[in-house]
């Protein structure tokens, strides 16, 4: 049997994505009429996958195309959207230009199917590369920069779940954050996992290892921590905006190395829905 459904997005977003797909076909010199789906229908197919986690074989069947073509069309949707995501320096400059007093950094593990890839930890012990000991599950670790309201500005390349947030930050984000603090007067607020990251990255104060056991923090330090945590409370909004709106992010069944572009694509969709791009 067949049925009619309504896609929970504005027409503007669908037309925006179809324009990106049409431009990509022109870039590839694809002859008109050679594709099984028009750019608009391909855009609808991609949005169904992002919104509802509709299995790609089902999307292919609904559109009378082969399974391999369905996977290729989804990859094209991801790539054209990810290409519109801002780079880190652009995002920081935009935040400063909008008058933001600070930005926030946070990390999230995006769960994936189980993998067999292994690596050695710092003690030389063989471990599962994509397994997070903190979360006790398989996944890829992604960092996000948000504005003071918690709106996402930028997302990092994915790192395996065994990689700590601070290690990922050293690889992908700290250099730009130092630059933003020195050149744009834009500090960064982070949680305890980013302690010791360096200039301009403010994190909660922890007990000194040399302090007597049970000794409370100084009142000034307690006040600083309370203020910092109060400001950072909205940081969780960034990942929530992505994962609750675009349900395909709630569990990645594609190769975990595609998490980078999938999250960047979701960021572009979110930015368009909130009027950040047109």
mmCIF file of C-alpha atoms in Angstrom:
data_model
loop_
_atom_site.group_PDB
_atom_site.id
_atom_site.type_symbol
_atom_site.label_atom_id
_atom_site.label_comp_id
_atom_site.label_asym_id
_atom_site.label_seq_id
_atom_site.Cartn_x
_atom_site.Cartn_y
_atom_site.Cartn_z
ATOM 1 C CA UNK A 1 0.000 0.000 0.000
ATOM 2 C CA UNK A 2 1.065 3.636 -0.352
ATOM 3 C CA UNK A 3 0.517 6.577 1.966
ATOM 4 C CA UNK A 4 1.137 10.324 2.114
ATOM 5 C CA UNK A 5 3.452 11.881 4.704
ATOM 6 C CA UNK A 6 4.473 15.410 5.668
ATOM 7 C CA UNK A 7 8.110 16.365 6.157
ATOM 8 C CA UNK A 8 8.600 18.610 9.192
ATOM 9 C CA UNK A 9 10.703 21.300 7.496
ATOM 10 C CA UNK A 10 9.987 24.605 5.789
ATOM 11 C CA UNK A 11 9.931 24.755 2.002
ATOM 12 C CA UNK A 12 12.806 27.242 2.175
ATOM 13 C CA UNK A 13 15.178 24.648 3.609
ATOM 14 C CA UNK A 14 14.261 22.078 0.960
ATOM 15 C CA UNK A 15 14.742 24.609 -1.836
ATOM 16 C CA UNK A 16 18.061 25.728 -0.305
ATOM 17 C CA UNK A 17 19.349 22.152 -0.332
ATOM 18 C CA UNK A 18 18.033 21.504 -3.845
ATOM 19 C CA UNK A 19 19.905 24.603 -5.088
ATOM 20 C CA UNK A 20 23.127 23.284 -3.563
ATOM 21 C CA UNK A 21 22.588 19.913 -5.247
ATOM 22 C CA UNK A 22 21.809 21.538 -8.590
ATOM 23 C CA UNK A 23 25.007 23.616 -8.343
ATOM 24 C CA UNK A 24 26.984 20.458 -7.584
ATOM 25 C CA UNK A 25 25.544 18.744 -10.673
ATOM 26 C CA UNK A 26 26.563 21.715 -12.800
ATOM 27 C CA UNK A 27 30.044 21.594 -11.300
ATOM 28 C CA UNK A 28 30.300 17.942 -12.289
ATOM 29 C CA UNK A 29 28.936 18.739 -15.773
ATOM 30 C CA UNK A 30 26.115 16.243 -15.275
ATOM 31 C CA UNK A 31 23.814 16.360 -18.339
ATOM 32 C CA UNK A 32 20.272 17.477 -17.599
ATOM 33 C CA UNK A 33 17.861 14.568 -17.242
ATOM 34 C CA UNK A 34 20.566 11.938 -16.668
ATOM 35 C CA UNK A 35 19.852 11.545 -12.955
ATOM 36 C CA UNK A 36 17.087 9.311 -11.609
ATOM 37 C CA UNK A 37 15.914 12.060 -9.224
ATOM 38 C CA UNK A 38 15.651 15.813 -9.631
ATOM 39 C CA UNK A 39 17.647 17.978 -7.167
ATOM 40 C CA UNK A 40 14.409 18.712 -5.289
ATOM 41 C CA UNK A 41 13.506 15.027 -4.869
ATOM 42 C CA UNK A 42 17.076 14.254 -3.835
ATOM 43 C CA UNK A 43 16.842 17.050 -1.248
ATOM 44 C CA UNK A 44 13.649 15.518 0.163
ATOM 45 C CA UNK A 45 15.345 12.122 0.281
ATOM 46 C CA UNK A 46 18.289 13.582 2.223
ATOM 47 C CA UNK A 47 16.118 15.503 4.672
ATOM 48 C CA UNK A 48 14.093 12.369 5.420
ATOM 49 C CA UNK A 49 17.344 10.619 6.339
ATOM 50 C CA UNK A 50 18.504 13.459 8.595
ATOM 51 C CA UNK A 51 15.149 14.037 10.266
ATOM 52 C CA UNK A 52 13.771 10.541 10.783
ATOM 53 C CA UNK A 53 16.767 8.185 10.414
ATOM 54 C CA UNK A 54 14.850 6.531 7.581
ATOM 55 C CA UNK A 55 16.925 3.542 6.390
ATOM 56 C CA UNK A 56 18.587 4.266 3.061
ATOM 57 C CA UNK A 57 17.275 1.049 1.424
ATOM 58 C CA UNK A 58 13.739 2.232 2.267
ATOM 59 C CA UNK A 59 14.463 5.687 0.832
ATOM 60 C CA UNK A 60 15.739 4.028 -2.344
ATOM 61 C CA UNK A 61 12.661 1.826 -2.627
ATOM 62 C CA UNK A 62 10.303 4.777 -2.088
ATOM 63 C CA UNK A 63 12.027 6.630 -4.938
ATOM 64 C CA UNK A 64 12.322 3.642 -7.301
ATOM 65 C CA UNK A 65 16.112 3.773 -7.372
ATOM 66 C CA UNK A 66 18.749 1.176 -6.577
ATOM 67 C CA UNK A 67 20.188 0.799 -3.094
ATOM 68 C CA UNK A 68 23.679 1.814 -4.258
ATOM 69 C CA UNK A 69 22.221 4.930 -5.898
ATOM 70 C CA UNK A 70 20.412 5.747 -2.660
ATOM 71 C CA UNK A 71 23.659 5.610 -0.677
ATOM 72 C CA UNK A 72 25.417 7.745 -3.301
ATOM 73 C CA UNK A 73 22.645 10.343 -3.224
ATOM 74 C CA UNK A 74 22.838 10.567 0.584
ATOM 75 C CA UNK A 75 26.610 11.026 0.414
ATOM 76 C CA UNK A 76 26.109 13.879 -2.059
ATOM 77 C CA UNK A 77 23.607 15.568 0.266
ATOM 78 C CA UNK A 78 26.021 15.279 3.195
ATOM 79 C CA UNK A 79 28.944 16.665 1.195
ATOM 80 C CA UNK A 80 27.182 19.714 -0.273
ATOM 81 C CA UNK A 81 25.830 20.681 3.155
ATOM 82 C CA UNK A 82 29.145 20.105 4.953
ATOM 83 C CA UNK A 83 30.869 22.376 2.425
ATOM 84 C CA UNK A 84 28.717 25.261 3.704
ATOM 85 C CA UNK A 85 29.822 24.865 7.323
ATOM 86 C CA UNK A 86 32.113 27.695 8.518
ATOM 87 C CA UNK A 87 35.745 27.097 9.397
ATOM 88 C CA UNK A 88 36.891 27.806 12.948
ATOM 89 C CA UNK A 89 38.491 31.221 12.385
ATOM 90 C CA UNK A 90 35.450 32.372 10.421
ATOM 91 C CA UNK A 91 33.138 31.237 13.238
ATOM 92 C CA UNK A 92 35.206 33.016 15.899
ATOM 93 C CA UNK A 93 35.402 36.234 13.906
ATOM 94 C CA UNK A 94 31.654 36.133 13.339
ATOM 95 C CA UNK A 95 31.020 35.632 17.068
ATOM 96 C CA UNK A 96 33.247 38.584 17.929
ATOM 97 C CA UNK A 97 31.576 40.696 15.249
ATOM 98 C CA UNK A 98 28.163 39.883 16.745
ATOM 99 C CA UNK A 99 29.358 41.218 20.115
ATOM 100 C CA UNK A 100 29.746 37.898 21.940
ATOM 101 C CA UNK A 101 31.612 38.329 25.223
ATOM 102 C CA UNK A 102 32.916 34.759 25.075
ATOM 103 C CA UNK A 103 32.462 31.410 23.355
ATOM 104 C CA UNK A 104 32.150 27.958 24.890
ATOM 105 C CA UNK A 105 33.734 24.629 24.010
ATOM 106 C CA UNK A 106 32.312 21.190 24.718
ATOM 107 C CA UNK A 107 32.694 17.643 23.458
ATOM 108 C CA UNK A 108 30.240 14.859 22.678
ATOM 109 C CA UNK A 109 30.493 11.199 21.819
ATOM 110 C CA UNK A 110 28.352 10.229 18.821
ATOM 111 C CA UNK A 111 27.512 6.550 19.160
ATOM 112 C CA UNK A 112 28.288 4.180 16.299
ATOM 113 C CA UNK A 113 28.020 0.515 15.455
ATOM 114 C CA UNK A 114 30.742 -1.670 16.936
ATOM 115 C CA UNK A 115 34.109 -1.653 15.144
ATOM 116 C CA UNK A 116 37.097 -3.963 15.265
ATOM 117 C CA UNK A 117 39.835 -1.327 14.960
ATOM 118 C CA UNK A 118 42.451 -1.462 17.725
ATOM 119 C CA UNK A 119 45.331 0.689 18.912
ATOM 120 C CA UNK A 120 47.826 0.830 21.773
ATOM 121 C CA UNK A 121 47.256 3.139 24.719
ATOM 122 C CA UNK A 122 50.030 5.074 26.464
ATOM 123 C CA UNK A 123 50.869 1.967 28.517
ATOM 124 C CA UNK A 124 51.324 -0.167 25.414
ATOM 125 C CA UNK A 125 48.110 -2.119 26.005
ATOM 126 C CA UNK A 126 45.983 -3.017 22.977
ATOM 127 C CA UNK A 127 42.570 -1.279 23.218
ATOM 128 C CA UNK A 128 39.498 -0.733 21.032
ATOM 129 C CA UNK A 129 40.219 2.505 19.173
ATOM 130 C CA UNK A 130 36.582 3.652 18.919
ATOM 131 C CA UNK A 131 35.526 2.611 22.443
ATOM 132 C CA UNK A 132 35.067 5.383 25.019
ATOM 133 C CA UNK A 133 36.010 4.333 28.532
ATOM 134 C CA UNK A 134 34.179 7.374 29.894
ATOM 135 C CA UNK A 135 30.877 6.547 28.192
ATOM 136 C CA UNK A 136 31.383 2.756 27.987
ATOM 137 C CA UNK A 137 30.256 2.599 24.371
ATOM 138 C CA UNK A 138 31.522 2.827 20.804
ATOM 139 C CA UNK A 139 31.576 6.231 19.202
ATOM 140 C CA UNK A 140 33.361 9.206 17.707
ATOM 141 C CA UNK A 141 34.315 12.286 19.696
ATOM 142 C CA UNK A 142 33.428 15.731 18.271
ATOM 143 C CA UNK A 143 34.124 19.162 19.768
ATOM 144 C CA UNK A 144 31.759 22.102 19.367
ATOM 145 C CA UNK A 145 32.182 25.858 19.758
ATOM 146 C CA UNK A 146 28.995 27.715 20.757
ATOM 147 C CA UNK A 147 28.065 31.333 21.371
ATOM 148 C CA UNK A 148 26.892 32.509 24.841
ATOM 149 C CA UNK A 149 23.332 31.355 24.091
ATOM 150 C CA UNK A 150 24.536 27.841 23.315
ATOM 151 C CA UNK A 151 23.925 28.118 19.576
ATOM 152 C CA UNK A 152 26.468 25.989 17.664
ATOM 153 C CA UNK A 153 29.072 27.900 15.670
ATOM 154 C CA UNK A 154 31.529 25.192 14.607
ATOM 155 C CA UNK A 155 32.182 21.470 14.970
ATOM 156 C CA UNK A 156 35.529 19.701 14.837
ATOM 157 C CA UNK A 157 36.722 16.714 12.827
ATOM 158 C CA UNK A 158 35.845 13.451 14.563
ATOM 159 C CA UNK A 159 38.321 11.596 16.740
ATOM 160 C CA UNK A 160 37.949 7.983 17.936
ATOM 161 C CA UNK A 161 36.090 7.533 21.216
ATOM 162 C CA UNK A 162 39.289 6.576 23.036
ATOM 163 C CA UNK A 163 40.660 10.098 22.473
ATOM 164 C CA UNK A 164 40.081 12.561 25.341
ATOM 165 C CA UNK A 165 38.483 15.976 24.740
ATOM 166 C CA UNK A 166 41.652 17.795 25.764
ATOM 167 C CA UNK A 167 43.753 15.781 23.293
ATOM 168 C CA UNK A 168 41.281 16.488 20.509
ATOM 169 C CA UNK A 169 41.331 20.172 21.449
ATOM 170 C CA UNK A 170 45.109 20.315 21.138
ATOM 171 C CA UNK A 171 44.837 18.871 17.654
ATOM 172 C CA UNK A 172 41.949 20.909 16.291
ATOM 173 C CA UNK A 173 40.991 23.980 18.279
ATOM 174 C CA UNK A 174 43.383 25.438 20.849
ATOM 175 C CA UNK A 175 45.562 27.369 18.421
ATOM 176 C CA UNK A 176 42.543 29.244 17.076
ATOM 177 C CA UNK A 177 41.206 29.879 20.589
ATOM 178 C CA UNK A 178 44.529 31.414 21.633
ATOM 179 C CA UNK A 179 44.367 33.628 18.546
ATOM 180 C CA UNK A 180 40.773 34.666 19.332
ATOM 181 C CA UNK A 181 41.708 35.617 22.897
ATOM 182 C CA UNK A 182 44.751 37.664 21.889
ATOM 183 C CA UNK A 183 43.420 39.253 18.689
ATOM 184 C CA UNK A 184 39.650 39.422 19.203
ATOM 185 C CA UNK A 185 39.516 39.657 23.022
ATOM 186 C CA UNK A 186 37.272 36.579 22.913
ATOM 187 C CA UNK A 187 37.819 34.144 25.810
ATOM 188 C CA UNK A 188 36.601 30.548 25.873
ATOM 189 C CA UNK A 189 34.758 28.786 28.699
ATOM 190 C CA UNK A 190 35.315 25.057 29.132
ATOM 191 C CA UNK A 191 34.518 22.323 31.638
ATOM 192 C CA UNK A 192 37.012 20.522 33.862
ATOM 193 C CA UNK A 193 38.108 18.279 30.997
ATOM 194 C CA UNK A 194 39.841 21.244 29.378
ATOM 195 C CA UNK A 195 41.780 22.284 32.482
ATOM 196 C CA UNK A 196 45.300 23.376 31.667
ATOM 197 C CA UNK A 197 44.460 24.115 28.033
ATOM 198 C CA UNK A 198 46.257 27.460 28.170
ATOM 199 C CA UNK A 199 45.698 31.179 27.783
ATOM 200 C CA UNK A 200 42.159 32.362 27.263
ATOM 201 C CA UNK A 201 40.499 29.024 28.091
ATOM 202 C CA UNK A 202 38.781 29.367 31.472
ATOM 203 C CA UNK A 203 37.845 26.203 33.362
ATOM 204 C CA UNK A 204 36.644 25.377 36.914
ATOM 205 C CA UNK A 205 39.272 25.491 39.659
ATOM 206 C CA UNK A 206 39.975 22.089 41.185
ATOM 207 C CA UNK A 207 41.445 21.143 44.552
ATOM 208 C CA UNK A 208 45.212 21.276 44.610
ATOM 209 C CA UNK A 209 46.888 17.880 44.950
ATOM 210 C CA UNK A 210 49.016 19.350 47.725
ATOM 211 C CA UNK A 211 45.989 20.586 49.717
ATOM 212 C CA UNK A 212 45.022 18.620 52.853
ATOM 213 C CA UNK A 213 42.357 15.981 52.280
ATOM 214 C CA UNK A 214 38.878 17.345 52.877
ATOM 215 C CA UNK A 215 40.020 20.958 52.747
ATOM 216 C CA UNK A 216 37.306 23.057 51.018
ATOM 217 C CA UNK A 217 37.993 25.488 48.223
ATOM 218 C CA UNK A 218 38.510 29.134 49.073
ATOM 219 C CA UNK A 219 35.274 31.167 48.922
ATOM 220 C CA UNK A 220 36.605 33.183 45.983
ATOM 221 C CA UNK A 221 37.339 30.012 44.040
ATOM 222 C CA UNK A 222 33.905 28.612 44.864
ATOM 223 C CA UNK A 223 32.290 31.814 43.615
ATOM 224 C CA UNK A 224 34.373 31.717 40.428
ATOM 225 C CA UNK A 225 33.328 28.103 39.775
ATOM 226 C CA UNK A 226 29.646 28.894 40.401
ATOM 227 C CA UNK A 227 29.723 31.828 38.003
ATOM 228 C CA UNK A 228 31.564 29.814 35.349
ATOM 229 C CA UNK A 229 29.161 26.888 35.577
ATOM 230 C CA UNK A 230 26.208 29.277 35.434
ATOM 231 C CA UNK A 231 27.495 30.807 32.203
ATOM 232 C CA UNK A 232 28.273 27.384 30.711
ATOM 233 C CA UNK A 233 24.844 25.940 31.529
ATOM 234 C CA UNK A 234 23.587 26.816 28.042
ATOM 235 C CA UNK A 235 26.483 25.050 26.334
ATOM 236 C CA UNK A 236 24.545 21.765 26.313
ATOM 237 C CA UNK A 237 21.992 23.439 24.042
ATOM 238 C CA UNK A 238 24.380 23.247 21.075
ATOM 239 C CA UNK A 239 24.519 19.478 20.736
ATOM 240 C CA UNK A 240 20.859 19.187 21.740
ATOM 241 C CA UNK A 241 19.854 21.414 18.814
ATOM 242 C CA UNK A 242 21.610 19.051 16.437
ATOM 243 C CA UNK A 243 20.796 15.633 17.861
ATOM 244 C CA UNK A 244 17.160 16.251 18.782
ATOM 245 C CA UNK A 245 16.300 17.877 15.469
ATOM 246 C CA UNK A 246 18.366 15.662 13.161
ATOM 247 C CA UNK A 247 17.744 12.193 14.587
ATOM 248 C CA UNK A 248 20.242 10.441 12.329
ATOM 249 C CA UNK A 249 22.938 11.842 14.680
ATOM 250 C CA UNK A 250 21.579 9.838 17.597
ATOM 251 C CA UNK A 251 23.303 6.721 16.282
ATOM 252 C CA UNK A 252 25.631 6.663 13.283
ATOM 253 C CA UNK A 253 25.427 3.493 11.216
ATOM 254 C CA UNK A 254 27.735 4.791 8.469
ATOM 255 C CA UNK A 255 31.518 4.649 8.722
ATOM 256 C CA UNK A 256 32.510 6.584 11.872
ATOM 257 C CA UNK A 257 34.955 8.602 9.787
ATOM 258 C CA UNK A 258 31.915 10.138 8.092
ATOM 259 C CA UNK A 259 30.796 11.627 11.415
ATOM 260 C CA UNK A 260 32.820 14.765 10.625
ATOM 261 C CA UNK A 261 30.824 15.635 7.512
ATOM 262 C CA UNK A 262 27.494 14.338 8.850
ATOM 263 C CA UNK A 263 27.700 16.641 11.891
ATOM 264 C CA UNK A 264 28.874 19.566 9.751
ATOM 265 C CA UNK A 265 25.919 18.978 7.419
ATOM 266 C CA UNK A 266 23.529 18.996 10.380
ATOM 267 C CA UNK A 267 25.158 22.240 11.548
ATOM 268 C CA UNK A 268 24.443 23.830 8.147
ATOM 269 C CA UNK A 269 20.809 22.705 8.298
ATOM 270 C CA UNK A 270 20.474 24.158 11.792
ATOM 271 C CA UNK A 271 22.084 27.449 10.796
ATOM 272 C CA UNK A 272 19.660 27.777 7.877
ATOM 273 C CA UNK A 273 16.615 27.013 10.022
ATOM 274 C CA UNK A 274 17.667 29.718 12.492
ATOM 275 C CA UNK A 275 18.232 32.330 9.824
ATOM 276 C CA UNK A 276 22.029 32.353 10.005
ATOM 277 C CA UNK A 277 22.396 31.569 6.287
ATOM 278 C CA UNK A 278 20.019 31.917 3.333
#
